[in-house]
CSV table of N, CA and C in Angstrom, one decimal:
chain,number,residue,atom,x,y,z
G,26,MET,N,127.1,120.4,102.0
G,26,MET,CA,126.1,119.4,101.5
G,26,MET,C,125.2,118.9,102.7
G,27,TRP,N,125.8,118.5,103.8
G,27,TRP,CA,125.0,117.9,104.8
G,27,TRP,C,124.2,118.8,105.6
G,28,THR,N,124.5,120.1,105.5
G,28,THR,CA,123.6,121.1,106.1
G,28,THR,C,122.8,121.9,105.2
G,29,SER,N,122.6,121.3,104.0
G,29,SER,CA,121.7,122.0,103.0
G,29,SER,C,120.3,121.4,103.1
G,30,TRP,N,119.3,122.2,103.1
G,30,TRP,CA,117.9,121.7,103.2
G,30,TRP,C,117.5,121.0,102.0
G,31,VAL,N,118.1,121.3,100.8
G,31,VAL,CA,117.7,120.6,99.6
G,31,VAL,C,118.1,119.2,99.7
G,32,PHE,N,119.3,118.9,100.2
G,32,PHE,CA,119.8,117.5,100.3
G,32,PHE,C,118.9,116.7,101.2
G,33,TRP,N,118.4,117.3,102.3
G,33,TRP,CA,117.6,116.5,103.2
G,33,TRP,C,116.2,116.3,102.6
G,34,MET,N,115.7,117.2,101.8
G,34,MET,CA,114.4,117.0,101.2
G,34,MET,C,114.5,115.9,100.1
G,35,ILE,N,115.6,116.0,99.3
G,35,ILE,CA,115.8,114.9,98.3
G,35,ILE,C,115.9,113.6,99.0
G,36,ALA,N,116.6,113.5,100.1
G,36,ALA,CA,116.8,112.3,100.8
G,36,ALA,C,115.4,111.8,101.3
G,37,ALA,N,114.6,112.7,101.8
G,37,ALA,CA,113.3,112.3,102.3
G,37,ALA,C,112.4,111.7,101.2
G,38,VAL,N,112.4,112.3,100.0
G,38,VAL,CA,111.7,111.8,98.9
G,38,VAL,C,112.2,110.4,98.5
G,39,GLY,N,113.5,110.3,98.4
G,39,GLY,CA,114.1,109.0,98.1
G,39,GLY,C,113.7,107.9,99.1
G,40,LEU,N,113.8,108.2,100.3
G,40,LEU,CA,113.4,107.3,101.4
G,40,LEU,C,111.9,106.9,101.3
G,41,ALA,N,111.1,107.9,101.0
G,41,ALA,CA,109.6,107.7,100.9
G,41,ALA,C,109.3,106.8,99.7
G,42,ILE,N,110.1,107.0,98.6
G,42,ILE,CA,109.9,106.1,97.4
G,42,ILE,C,110.4,104.7,97.8
G,43,LEU,N,111.5,104.6,98.5
G,43,LEU,CA,112.0,103.3,99.0
G,43,LEU,C,110.9,102.6,99.9
G,44,GLU,N,110.2,103.3,100.7
G,44,GLU,CA,109.2,102.8,101.5
G,44,GLU,C,108.0,102.2,100.7
G,45,VAL,N,107.7,102.8,99.6
G,45,VAL,CA,106.7,102.3,98.7
G,45,VAL,C,107.1,101.0,98.1
G,46,VAL,N,108.3,100.9,97.7
G,46,VAL,CA,108.9,99.7,97.1
G,46,VAL,C,109.0,98.6,98.1
G,47,LEU,N,109.5,98.9,99.3
G,47,LEU,CA,109.7,97.9,100.4
G,47,LEU,C,109.0,98.3,101.6
G,48,PRO,N,107.7,98.1,101.7
G,48,PRO,CA,106.9,98.6,102.8
G,48,PRO,C,107.3,97.9,104.1
G,49,SER,N,107.7,98.6,105.1
G,49,SER,CA,108.1,98.1,106.4
G,49,SER,C,108.0,99.1,107.5
G,50,PHE,N,107.6,100.3,107.2
G,50,PHE,CA,107.5,101.4,108.2
G,50,PHE,C,108.9,101.9,108.7
G,51,ILE,N,110.0,101.2,108.3
G,51,ILE,CA,111.3,101.7,108.7
G,51,ILE,C,111.8,102.9,107.9
G,52,PHE,N,111.7,102.7,106.5
G,52,PHE,CA,112.1,103.8,105.7
G,52,PHE,C,111.2,105.0,105.8
G,53,LEU,N,109.9,104.8,106.2
G,53,LEU,CA,109.0,106.0,106.4
G,53,LEU,C,109.5,106.8,107.6
G,54,GLY,N,109.9,106.2,108.6
G,54,GLY,CA,110.4,106.9,109.8
G,54,GLY,C,111.6,107.7,109.4
G,55,PHE,N,112.6,107.1,108.6
G,55,PHE,CA,113.7,107.9,108.2
G,55,PHE,C,113.3,109.0,107.2
G,56,ALA,N,112.3,108.8,106.4
G,56,ALA,CA,111.8,109.9,105.5
G,56,ALA,C,111.2,111.0,106.3
G,57,ILE,N,110.5,110.7,107.3
G,57,ILE,CA,109.9,111.8,108.1
G,57,ILE,C,111.0,112.5,108.8
G,58,GLY,N,112.0,111.8,109.3
G,58,GLY,CA,113.2,112.5,110.0
G,58,GLY,C,113.9,113.4,109.0
G,59,ALA,N,114.2,112.9,107.8
G,59,ALA,CA,114.9,113.7,106.8
G,59,ALA,C,114.1,115.0,106.4
G,60,ALA,N,112.8,114.8,106.3
G,60,ALA,CA,111.9,115.9,105.9
G,60,ALA,C,111.9,117.0,107.0
G,61,LEU,N,111.8,116.5,108.3
G,61,LEU,CA,111.8,117.5,109.4
G,61,LEU,C,113.1,118.2,109.5
G,62,VAL,N,114.2,117.5,109.3
G,62,VAL,CA,115.5,118.2,109.3
G,62,VAL,C,115.6,119.2,108.2
G,63,GLY,N,115.1,118.8,107.0
G,63,GLY,CA,115.1,119.7,105.9
G,63,GLY,C,114.2,121.0,106.1
G,64,LEU,N,113.1,120.8,106.8
G,64,LEU,CA,112.2,121.9,107.1
G,64,LEU,C,112.9,122.8,108.2
G,65,ILE,N,113.6,122.2,109.2
G,65,ILE,CA,114.3,123.0,110.2
G,65,ILE,C,115.3,123.8,109.5
G,66,LEU,N,116.1,123.2,108.6
G,66,LEU,CA,117.2,124.0,107.9
G,66,LEU,C,116.6,125.0,107.0
G,67,LEU,N,115.5,124.8,106.4
G,67,LEU,CA,114.8,125.7,105.5
G,67,LEU,C,114.4,127.0,106.2
G,68,PHE,N,113.8,126.8,107.4
G,68,PHE,CA,113.2,127.9,108.1
G,68,PHE,C,114.1,128.5,109.2
G,69,GLY,N,115.4,128.3,109.0
G,69,GLY,CA,116.4,129.0,109.8
G,69,GLY,C,116.8,128.3,111.1
G,70,GLY,N,117.0,127.0,111.1
G,70,GLY,CA,117.5,126.3,112.3
G,70,GLY,C,119.0,126.5,112.4
G,71,THR,N,119.4,127.6,112.9
G,71,THR,CA,120.9,127.9,112.9
G,71,THR,C,121.6,127.0,113.8
G,72,ALA,N,121.0,126.6,114.9
G,72,ALA,CA,121.7,125.7,115.8
G,72,ALA,C,122.0,124.3,115.1
G,73,VAL,N,121.1,123.9,114.3
G,73,VAL,CA,121.3,122.6,113.6
G,73,VAL,C,122.2,122.8,112.4
G,74,SER,N,122.1,123.9,111.7
G,74,SER,CA,122.9,124.1,110.5
G,74,SER,C,124.4,124.4,110.7
G,75,LEU,N,124.7,124.7,112.0
G,75,LEU,CA,126.1,125.1,112.3
G,75,LEU,C,127.1,123.9,112.3
G,76,SER,N,126.6,122.7,112.6
G,76,SER,CA,127.5,121.6,112.7
G,76,SER,C,126.8,120.3,112.1
G,77,VAL,N,127.6,119.5,111.5
G,77,VAL,CA,127.1,118.3,110.9
G,77,VAL,C,126.7,117.3,112.0
G,78,PRO,N,127.5,117.1,113.1
G,78,PRO,CA,127.0,116.2,114.1
G,78,PRO,C,125.7,116.5,114.7
G,79,MET,N,125.4,117.8,114.9
G,79,MET,CA,124.1,118.2,115.4
G,79,MET,C,123.0,117.9,114.4
G,80,THR,N,123.3,118.1,113.1
G,80,THR,CA,122.3,117.8,112.1
G,80,THR,C,121.9,116.3,112.1
G,81,PHE,N,123.0,115.4,112.2
G,81,PHE,CA,122.7,114.0,112.3
G,81,PHE,C,122.0,113.6,113.6
G,82,LEU,N,122.4,114.2,114.7
G,82,LEU,CA,121.7,113.9,115.9
G,82,LEU,C,120.2,114.2,115.9
G,83,VAL,N,119.9,115.4,115.3
G,83,VAL,CA,118.4,115.7,115.2
G,83,VAL,C,117.8,114.8,114.2
G,84,PHE,N,118.4,114.4,113.1
G,84,PHE,CA,117.9,113.4,112.2
G,84,PHE,C,117.6,112.1,112.9
G,85,ALA,N,118.6,111.6,113.7
G,85,ALA,CA,118.4,110.3,114.4
G,85,ALA,C,117.3,110.3,115.4
G,86,VAL,N,117.2,111.4,116.2
G,86,VAL,CA,116.2,111.5,117.2
G,86,VAL,C,114.8,111.6,116.6
G,87,VAL,N,114.7,112.4,115.6
G,87,VAL,CA,113.4,112.6,115.0
G,87,VAL,C,112.9,111.3,114.3
G,88,SER,N,113.9,110.6,113.6
G,88,SER,CA,113.6,109.3,113.0
G,88,SER,C,113.1,108.3,114.0
G,89,LEU,N,113.8,108.2,115.1
G,89,LEU,CA,113.5,107.2,116.1
G,89,LEU,C,112.1,107.5,116.7
G,90,ILE,N,111.8,108.7,117.0
G,90,ILE,CA,110.5,109.1,117.5
G,90,ILE,C,109.4,108.8,116.5
G,91,SER,N,109.6,109.2,115.3
G,91,SER,CA,108.6,108.9,114.2
G,91,SER,C,108.4,107.4,114.0
G,92,TRP,N,109.5,106.6,114.1
G,92,TRP,CA,109.4,105.2,113.9
G,92,TRP,C,108.6,104.6,115.0
G,93,ILE,N,108.8,105.0,116.3
G,93,ILE,CA,108.1,104.5,117.4
G,93,ILE,C,106.6,104.9,117.3
G,94,LEU,N,106.3,106.1,116.9
G,94,LEU,CA,104.9,106.5,116.7
G,94,LEU,C,104.2,105.7,115.6
G,95,LEU,N,104.9,105.5,114.5
G,95,LEU,CA,104.3,104.7,113.4
G,95,LEU,C,104.1,103.3,113.9
G,96,ARG,N,105.0,102.7,114.6
G,96,ARG,CA,104.9,101.3,115.1
G,96,ARG,C,103.7,101.2,116.0
G,97,GLN,N,103.4,102.2,116.9
G,97,GLN,CA,102.3,102.2,117.8
G,97,GLN,C,101.0,102.4,117.0
G,98,LEU,N,101.0,103.2,116.0
G,98,LEU,CA,99.7,103.5,115.3
G,98,LEU,C,99.4,102.5,114.2
G,99,LEU,N,100.4,102.0,113.5
G,99,LEU,CA,100.2,101.2,112.4
G,99,LEU,C,100.8,99.8,112.5
G,100,GLY,N,101.4,99.5,113.5
G,100,GLY,CA,102.2,98.2,113.7
G,100,GLY,C,101.3,97.0,114.0
G,101,VAL,N,101.9,96.0,114.4
G,101,VAL,CA,101.2,94.7,114.7
G,101,VAL,C,100.3,95.0,116.0
G,102,HIS,N,99.0,94.7,115.9
G,102,HIS,CA,98.1,94.8,117.0
G,102,HIS,C,97.8,93.4,117.6
G,103,LYS,N,97.4,93.4,118.8
G,103,LYS,CA,97.0,92.2,119.5
G,103,LYS,C,95.9,91.5,118.8
G,104,GLY,N,96.0,90.2,118.5
G,104,GLY,CA,95.0,89.4,117.9
G,104,GLY,C,95.1,89.5,116.4
G,105,GLN,N,96.1,90.1,115.8
G,105,GLN,CA,96.3,90.2,114.4
G,105,GLN,C,96.9,89.0,113.8
G,106,VAL,N,97.7,88.3,114.5
G,106,VAL,CA,98.4,87.1,114.0
G,106,VAL,C,97.6,85.9,114.3
G,107,LYS,N,97.4,85.1,113.2
G,107,LYS,CA,96.6,83.8,113.3
G,107,LYS,C,97.5,82.7,113.8
G,108,VAL,N,97.1,82.0,114.9
G,108,VAL,CA,97.8,80.9,115.4
G,108,VAL,C,97.0,79.6,115.0
G,109,TRP,N,97.7,78.7,114.4
G,109,TRP,CA,97.1,77.5,113.9
G,109,TRP,C,97.2,76.4,115.0
G,110,ASP,N,96.1,75.8,115.4
G,110,ASP,CA,96.2,74.7,116.4
G,110,ASP,C,96.2,73.4,115.7
G,111,LYS,N,95.8,73.2,114.5
G,111,LYS,CA,95.7,72.0,113.9
G,111,LYS,C,96.4,72.0,112.5
G,112,ASP,N,97.1,70.9,112.2
G,112,ASP,CA,97.8,70.8,111.0
G,112,ASP,C,96.9,70.2,109.9
G,113,ILE,N,97.0,70.7,108.7
G,113,ILE,CA,96.1,70.2,107.6
G,113,ILE,C,96.4,68.7,107.3
G,114,ASN,N,97.5,68.2,107.7
G,114,ASN,CA,97.9,66.8,107.4
G,114,ASN,C,97.4,65.8,108.5
G,115,ASP,N,96.8,66.3,109.5
G,115,ASP,CA,96.4,65.4,110.6
G,115,ASP,C,95.1,64.7,110.3
């Protein structure tokens, strides 16, 4: 099950749907990681498909890299947060 490309694609779709419901860019990184692992397994990634720990290692590394890239591209930018100097009750 863990080395089946169908499992990883279903997990990617589920995580992408979860990202739509709870937008935070965290689930999107995991969805990208699961989709890439599914594609690797689909197109004959024999080194990944031979062992479950290697599959999870590839998933973790790809998810981390995609999360970092999403955070850099779409995350909080300088000057985006409004700082209030004055209270409305003053």
